[in-house]
Amino acid sequence: MEEYPEELRTPPVALVSLVGCPELHTLISTHLHSEQPPINTLALPDFSKISIMAKTQKDTSASGQAAGILKRDWLLKHRTRVPAIVAALFSSDHVSGDPAQWLQVCTDLENLKALIRGRNIKLVLVVVVQSTSKHDISEDRMIALRKRAEVDSKYLINFVPNDALDLQQSLNRMGNTFAELANTYYRDEGRRIKMRLERKSFSSIELNIRYCFKVAVYAEFRRDWVEALRLYEDAYHVLREMIGTATRLPAIQRLVEIKTVAEQLHFKISTLLLHGGKVIEAITWFRQHNASYRRLVGAPEVIFLHWEWLSRQFLVFAELLETSSAITPSISFPVSGRADRLTEWELYSAYYYQLAAHYLKEKKSSLELALSMSEAEIDGMAESVVPAVYVGQFARLLEQGNTFSMQPLTDEDYIHYALAEGKRFQDSFEIIALVKKSFEMYSSSKAQRMASYCGFQMAREYFAESEFGNAKQLFDSVASLYRQEGWVTLLWEVLGYLRECSRRLGSVKDFIEYSLEMAALPVLPVAGVLSFSFKECGPAGPASLAQREIIHEEVFGLVRGQSSLASNEGNSSLKVTGDHPIHLEIDLVSPLRVVAATSNDQSVHRVETALVLSLVTNKWLRLTYDIKSEQSGKLECVSVIARMGPHFTICCRAESPASLNDLPLWKFEDRVETFPTKDPGLAFSGQKFTQVEEPDPLVDLKLVASGPALVGESFIVPVTVTSKGHAIHSGELKINLVDTRGGGLLSPREVEPSSSDNLHVELLGVSGLECEDESKPGMENIKKIQHSFGLISVPYLNVGDSWSCKLEIKWHRPKPVMLYVSLGYSSHSSEPSVQKVHVHKSLQIEGKTAVSISHRFMLPFRREPLLLSKIKPVLDSDQMPSLPLNETSILVVSAKNCTEVPLQLLSMSIEMEDDGSGRSCSLQHGGKDLIDPALLVPGEEFKKVFSVIPEVNVSNLEIGTVCLRWRRDSGPEEESGSNTAASEVLTKHRLPDVNVELSPLVVSLECPPHAILGNPFTYFIKIQNQTQLLQEIKLSLADSQSFVLSGYHNDTTFVLPKSEHILSYKLVPLASGSQQLPRVTVTAMRYSAGFQPSIAASTVFVFPSEPHFKMAHIMASPESIAVE
Amino acid sequence: MAAIYSLYIINKSGGLIFYKDYGSAGRMDTNDSLRLASLWHSMHAISQQLSPIGGCMGIELLEADTFDLHCFQSLTGTKFFVVSEPGTQHVEGLLKHIYELYTDYVLKNPFYEMEMPIRCELFDINLAQAVQKDRVAFLGR
Amino acid sequence: MIVCVAVVGHQSFTEADDALKLHHIVHCSLDVVDERVNNPKKSGPLNESFLGLLCPPENYKVYGYLTNTKVKFILVTTDLDVRDADMRNFFRRFHSAYVDAVSNPFHVPAKKITSRTFAERVSTIVKSLG
Amino acid sequence: MGREVSESCVDSLLTEIVSTYCNGFYANKPELAARRIEAIGYQVGHQLSERYTMERPRFSDHLEAIKFICKDFWSELFKKQIDNLKTNHRGTFVLQDNRFRWLARMSVDPSSENSSSPQDPSTMAENKAAQAVGMHLYFPCGIIRGALSNLGIPCAVSADISNLPACDRNNITKRNFDPCLVAPLTAHCELS
Amino acid sequence: MAPVAPRSGDAIFASVERVNAELFTLTYGAIVRQLLTDLEEVEEVNKQLDQMGYNIGIRLIDEFLAKSNVSRCVDFKETAEVIAKVGFKMFLGVTASVTNWDADGMSCSLILEDNPLVDFVELPDTCQGLYYCNILSGVIRGALEMVSMKTEVTWVRDMLRGDDAFELQVKLLKQVSEEYPYKDDEYSEV
């Protein structure tokens, strides 16, 4: 587009010429230019210059035969030299000046009129009024002036420059007038020529076209785009008809001229369309244009001209499209269905750039061909050839002396000229530029395949220009796409180029990589290969098997260091040498396809080497190694490295990036298809690693626990480490106590874990470490002991030796605990770095309460104090037993062995911590203390009786704490030496507080300890009033069939304060055995509280006859104690 | 009124692979049925030998005063026999049908092992239906 | 005449004719296919397998066809006046040929179709279209 | 409708596939056997989908494809459609066939396993039976997976035999086959 | 019992449950391919296919008998005919022809022009030596064995190897008769 003349590229603008008063010209022209539509000015300082506008005398149309289609300069002329309006500027004082000045004005005016006579260029008078002399413009002078100029009064404009307001007014007025006049001017001009068209009054088809063109241009001057378009199209069609019919010029030049004109017309048309926003139409138009001219290649010698022309068409249209697509962003895509509907790419300017490049390539090649053919040296006659008067024509410029004359060319001359011209241009860079453009556009619009195709073409150009650096870079990116999409044929070609590039660049590594990849590419069906024509395929040659073999040979010769290839680049030659060894990273799944070497050697790799391998075609080679693993964990095959020749290695990672992709490219090629599936594990999971277990320990670790542990005792768990198999170095014993039911061994509440008693279970320590040498005490081995964790170092143990220690664990609460003991050691003394062997043992130990202590209170026999708290329900009376003040109560404490092992009871006592306030109650235990420990078999219960006499009346009396000393009974051999059972345990049990109260009444029954059938006995009921009050007592005696009794059954008496009321009944037993005495119910009216002696209290044993036995037995029974 | 008492299927080697009782008086325990089956197998074979002319297919109907015994042996040697009320008609048809059921629901059950006792829910069900239908048919007449 | 018929699977590629240029054409035309599939509203009757003309008719006409299984058939022809109807018909027959070919148990999906019968069938279909 | 063969042919083949791989090659490695059987199914599904999607417009979305499987595809294979299609709209689809032909002839008898496992026969038999039937379901699962992935929907298909033939004594003819598949468009690709 | 008249192959085929042949064909194809992948050796695959066929045959025969009502064949000739005309038809929907009887009528050929197993199939070059349809021979062998005919079935022609038809040669080795519980002397019954 740049090479088009400016007047063609831009829409025409009306032209006005200013004459005189040059000082105002800039002012006016800027104003006019800023008008909408703008107006250009042709400014002439004074009237002597007006000759510029003078007509150029036409040399034409004497003969109706036109010498060409369009005059080259016509458009320019009307844009720059032929104004629509001439504005004559006179200063007012000249107009109304002295006669001499006036005369001057008149002559100027005359000249001007003379100039525009016969052409309907409009004349406008502008009188520049100096504000100073505003008043004295004589009216008649003005009229005279108008008369002379023969212009309508409204074309006489007073121009007042000095006053801003007036200035603006006059400028506007001027602008409007000019616009109006210009419009009429161009309309008239257009109409004039249109007339000829309508009257068909043109002698030749050329004129027809020319007229259409002119009318169109005039229409453009008037911004009448529609008409302009129509006429351009007419012109275009007429022109198309000329082809084949016209005879004027020699054939070649004729075609050239037509094409050139067609190009101009087409340019105009598509510009108009595009700026009108009619993108689709423009594109369809272009399609037609292209279609109708593509085949007009013209003479074979200058076929390159055609390609050049075609290329230019595409280029220009591309540029237009690109610029306009900025204006009209969104294109409504036509719905499909029409057979010739537009396709996507036609909307992308990229497409046109690409084709422009394509045809430019055509041009280049055909030009080269033509040049090679034209033997004659051609430059000589080229200089004097110049563009002729008509568009698209050329002529030889002959100069005789100082006069020039145009002489038409013969086609031969023209061809020479064209060739000479063609030689001057360096096309390939142009091509690259074009492709680059479309490349960028495509890639920006995500059409990567298109883009890569462009890239490929670029690269090829670079390659042709032997800029291998750029070429290689481009090819590489292209190759990656083809690789990824598996387009073998294309990949082959690209690789061929790449290989060549790297050879030229002398980079051995790349060369080898590409060669290998090519050699590994799947083979195409033979049918395909045949249809290759050699010029198509790149340096690689056809993708035949033979070709592969050649490459294969070549590269392997190279890597073996046998051969070396001359890289045409400079003196260096491709060679694999010791000082440049080569290492390739190869992809697993696409064999010999190079991947980005991601060498992250994070861990220590070990290398297994095999001897010389020979690989058979189409077979898998299975290598087997016996690997000695001294590390436990994952043993993985990271990569396989093959070495070829002295200095060349190929590394193939087991996990290559591509192997992660779901569909590796060559997987399905025959050679790789037959997977070794004999071993299903391998076949399926393609197993690359195995789990290495640590060596199974040849050590046994024993934990033994003698039954459940008992709360309170320090429980001993012996741990024995015996090495069988290998020695134990730097052994370490970890001990852990874990609550089986989760949760800690601490009760959550307690804060300071240090104090032992809030610790449920506690590892006291490790005792009895018996090492080989008793000299060093075991305690040193203890590295750390916490209440639930222990760490002990185990001394060196030789094979067969054993070592043991005892864990002391103490339970404070009953709780099952898991004891974990793990022994970590290394089997070799030497390096501690190597993996330690670990042996784990665990043992669940139940912690049980050894003895459960319970107690109960009893009142004295047959003595019933009235305890008010029993009657009226006091809230806390239920949990707290009440004891009568100063009365003897019996406390029975019983300890039950709830383990599975027999226990020895050493002592039981009640300790009461006496606070300062003296003895709150007296307490002595009846019976003698046990001298030798009492044996409690599991489940057995031991009872001991205490008598309690509360002495102070307190709501809650502390009785004290039961202290029980016991130990495991380890049978007769207990005495023997240091034995676990020896440790005795003290279990404490705090007795709950009791409520002491004074009982107002005490009812006691008295009767002999036993009765004899038939023998009467007396049965006393004593009611003791302990209060200062008179107590009314109602009492009733129930009948009982086993006794006959005398005395009244119901009675109400009063008991005096602090005195005792005694009732006595005579009873005669009627039945033997333990009999229920008549039950007495006493009701204290004062408290309206009735109470009854307990059943137990009111029974008596009736002997059938006088028994004979000792009382002593009975005396032993606890009750009797209470009695006394 | 006619009724099917019981159905036996015996594999080619004389093992009882299926036994179903449709409320006959003397319901047998497994051992008895097994014994009986092998016995019947041999009897069937013997009967073929007894035949004066070759190509005898063995007993097909055995009539007793209290029952009829219809037997059908497939060419593959599997024997189906049905104990029915005397004079029950169309038992052959029933047997054929049972044979088809056997091919459909026993042999086509991938979990059935050839020659092994038949434990196929679907077979039982369809068999039951067949016998039922059969009964109904008779009731109809 | 039809110079090239290509079957383009998800990954791999099988062709009836092997000229590099055609490879390029076919390969590039895939972009169009993607384009059409990605915004269906543009491509005509909804989701029809036949995609119609893919590229502007410059020297060649390129037609496309996309099966439900995302396999693309690309046809390149040199005669610039072929009717869509013929193309449709062609592709239908071609498709059935293709289906039978991939029904061969020994055909590995996405691998080059190495079936003689397929080749024959294709060539007959191509011939029939002239 | 093209040519046909007796149903027993396909049934027998299916039975043989399973027994060959489960009792033959990989008697002790059920998971490997399963993979092989599934692979066979996959290929079949892959090819069938190719056939049955001819002459039909392309599917615009996954749901369409899955509907295709439920309707046309299924009736091509079994002369009936899937009875029930559920989805959680997060890529999990549940296809349910209440009378799945390939289970129609199967009856698994728990009592048969009793001998092998005296302790707690019921459950033992249950899962044994389930396993056995499950083996037969890898094939149809493979088919579905093959078909869908050929339609461009990579997915995992698993069958759930909620009520085994042996389990529902009350219901004679009902045979459930609920493959449940998860397309990878969901992040959490877990089969249920 | 009154023997029900044997039914024609077509009649049975019309009556039995049928399925889409493509499913069958492709399934079989997939099996073969999987076996090839797993067993690698073509010979192994042949064996395996034959074995599978046998397993199928020993079950299928009963269905055949039950549904076709064929009564016991008088001789091997008839048997062969029944297989060709009824058996193949009933299961595969195609009929075979029986030819190439040897003198003593102990071996013949089953010719199969149309074979649903091999639709779409083309043997790759790597699989020469594979008897693709070997399952058929297994089926026949198994089935005949159940009706107490020991046979040997071999492939003579194979379309997949370029022959014009499939030809199975069935050779009758011996006819074992039922064992008798109480005496076990050979008793040839025909």
Coordinates of C-alpha atoms in Angstrom, one line a residue, chain A residues 287 290 294-295 310 314 333-348 351 354-355 358-359 445-453 456 460 481-490 493-494 523-525 527-529 531-532 536-538 662-663 665 668-670 673, chain C residues 6-37 39 41-45 51-63 72 74 78 80 82-84 88 106-114:
Chain A
R287 CA -12.4 -13.2 -3.6
N290 CA -8.6 -12.8 -6.9
R294 CA -5.4 -15.3 -10.6
R295 CA -5.3 -17.2 -13.8
L310 CA -1.0 -11.2 -7.0
F314 CA -3.1 -9.9 -1.0
F333 CA -20.3 -14.2 10.7
P334 CA -22.5 -15.3 7.8
V335 CA -24.6 -18.4 8.5
S336 CA -23.3 -21.3 6.6
G337 CA -25.3 -23.3 4.1
R338 CA -24.3 -21.4 1.0
A339 CA -21.8 -23.5 -0.8
D340 CA -19.3 -20.7 -1.2
R341 CA -19.8 -19.3 2.3
L342 CA -16.9 -17.5 3.8
T343 CA -14.6 -19.6 5.9
E344 CA -13.0 -18.5 9.1
W345 CA -9.6 -17.6 7.8
E346 CA -10.9 -15.1 5.3
L347 CA -11.7 -12.8 8.1
Y348 CA -8.2 -12.9 9.4
Y351 CA -4.6 -15.3 6.0
Q354 CA 0.3 -15.6 4.5
L355 CA -0.8 -15.8 0.9
H358 CA 3.2 -17.4 -0.6
Y359 CA 2.9 -15.6 -3.9
S445 CA -5.8 -16.0 17.7
K446 CA -4.9 -19.5 19.0
A447 CA -4.6 -21.1 15.6
Q448 CA -1.4 -22.8 16.6
R449 CA -1.2 -25.2 13.7
M450 CA -1.6 -22.4 11.2
A451 CA 0.9 -20.4 13.2
S452 CA 3.4 -23.3 13.2
Y453 CA 3.0 -23.7 9.5
F456 CA 7.9 -23.5 9.4
R460 CA 12.6 -22.4 5.7
L481 CA 3.9 -29.3 18.0
Y482 CA 4.2 -32.0 15.4
R483 CA 5.8 -34.3 17.9
Q484 CA 3.0 -33.7 20.4
E485 CA 0.3 -34.3 17.8
G486 CA 2.2 -37.2 16.2
W487 CA 2.4 -36.0 12.7
V488 CA 5.2 -38.2 11.7
T489 CA 5.7 -37.1 8.1
L490 CA 5.8 -33.4 9.0
E493 CA 10.7 -33.1 7.4
V494 CA 11.2 -30.6 10.2
V523 CA 8.1 -46.1 9.2
L524 CA 5.5 -44.9 6.9
P525 CA 3.7 -47.3 4.6
A527 CA 2.8 -46.6 -0.7
G528 CA 3.2 -43.2 0.9
V529 CA 6.9 -42.9 0.4
S531 CA 4.5 -40.5 -3.9
F532 CA 7.2 -38.1 -2.5
E536 CA 9.1 -31.3 -1.8
C537 CA 10.9 -33.0 1.0
G538 CA 13.6 -31.1 2.8
D662 CA -1.8 -40.6 29.0
L663 CA -1.1 -41.3 25.3
L665 CA 3.2 -41.1 20.8
F668 CA 1.4 -48.0 19.4
E669 CA 4.1 -48.6 17.0
D670 CA 4.8 -52.2 16.2
E673 CA 3.8 -52.8 21.1
Chain C
A6 CA -7.1 -37.9 5.8
V7 CA -8.3 -39.5 9.0
V8 CA -7.2 -37.5 12.0
G9 CA -7.8 -39.1 15.3
H10 CA -7.3 -37.6 18.6
Q11 CA -3.6 -38.1 18.3
S12 CA -2.6 -40.0 15.2
F13 CA -3.0 -39.8 11.6
T14 CA -3.6 -42.0 8.6
E15 CA -3.6 -40.7 5.1
A16 CA -4.3 -41.9 1.6
D17 CA -1.8 -39.7 -0.1
D18 CA 1.4 -38.4 1.3
A19 CA 2.6 -35.2 -0.3
L20 CA 4.1 -33.0 2.3
K21 CA 2.1 -30.0 1.2
L22 CA -1.1 -31.9 1.7
H23 CA 0.0 -32.9 5.2
H24 CA 0.4 -29.2 5.9
I25 CA -2.9 -28.3 4.5
V26 CA -4.7 -31.0 6.4
H27 CA -2.9 -30.2 9.6
C28 CA -3.7 -26.6 9.3
S29 CA -7.3 -27.2 8.5
L30 CA -7.6 -28.9 11.9
D31 CA -7.4 -25.4 13.4
V32 CA -10.6 -24.6 11.6
V33 CA -12.2 -27.8 12.8
D34 CA -11.3 -26.8 16.4
E35 CA -12.6 -23.3 15.7
R36 CA -15.9 -24.6 14.5
V37 CA -16.3 -27.1 17.3
N39 CA -18.0 -22.2 19.0
K41 CA -23.1 -21.3 16.8
K42 CA -20.9 -20.3 14.0
S43 CA -20.8 -23.6 12.3
G44 CA -24.0 -24.2 10.5
P45 CA -26.7 -26.8 11.3
L51 CA -18.4 -29.5 8.5
G52 CA -18.3 -28.3 5.0
L53 CA -15.7 -26.2 3.4
L54 CA -12.8 -25.6 5.8
C55 CA -10.5 -23.3 4.0
P56 CA -10.9 -20.6 1.4
P57 CA -10.6 -22.3 -2.0
E58 CA -7.1 -21.4 -2.9
N59 CA -5.9 -24.1 -5.3
Y60 CA -7.5 -26.7 -3.2
K61 CA -10.9 -27.2 -1.6
V62 CA -10.7 -28.7 1.9
Y63 CA -13.7 -30.4 3.4
K72 CA -11.8 -35.9 11.9
I74 CA -10.4 -34.2 6.0
T78 CA -8.4 -29.9 -6.6
L80 CA -13.1 -26.2 -7.1
V82 CA -17.9 -29.8 -6.0
R83 CA -21.3 -29.9 -4.4
D84 CA -21.7 -30.2 -0.7
R88 CA -21.8 -35.4 2.5
F106 CA -6.4 -56.1 16.0
H107 CA -6.7 -52.4 15.3
V108 CA -5.1 -50.4 18.1
P109 CA -7.2 -47.3 18.7
A110 CA -5.4 -44.1 17.5
K111 CA -2.9 -46.2 15.6
K112 CA -2.4 -46.1 11.9
I113 CA -5.1 -48.1 10.1
T114 CA -3.2 -50.9 8.4

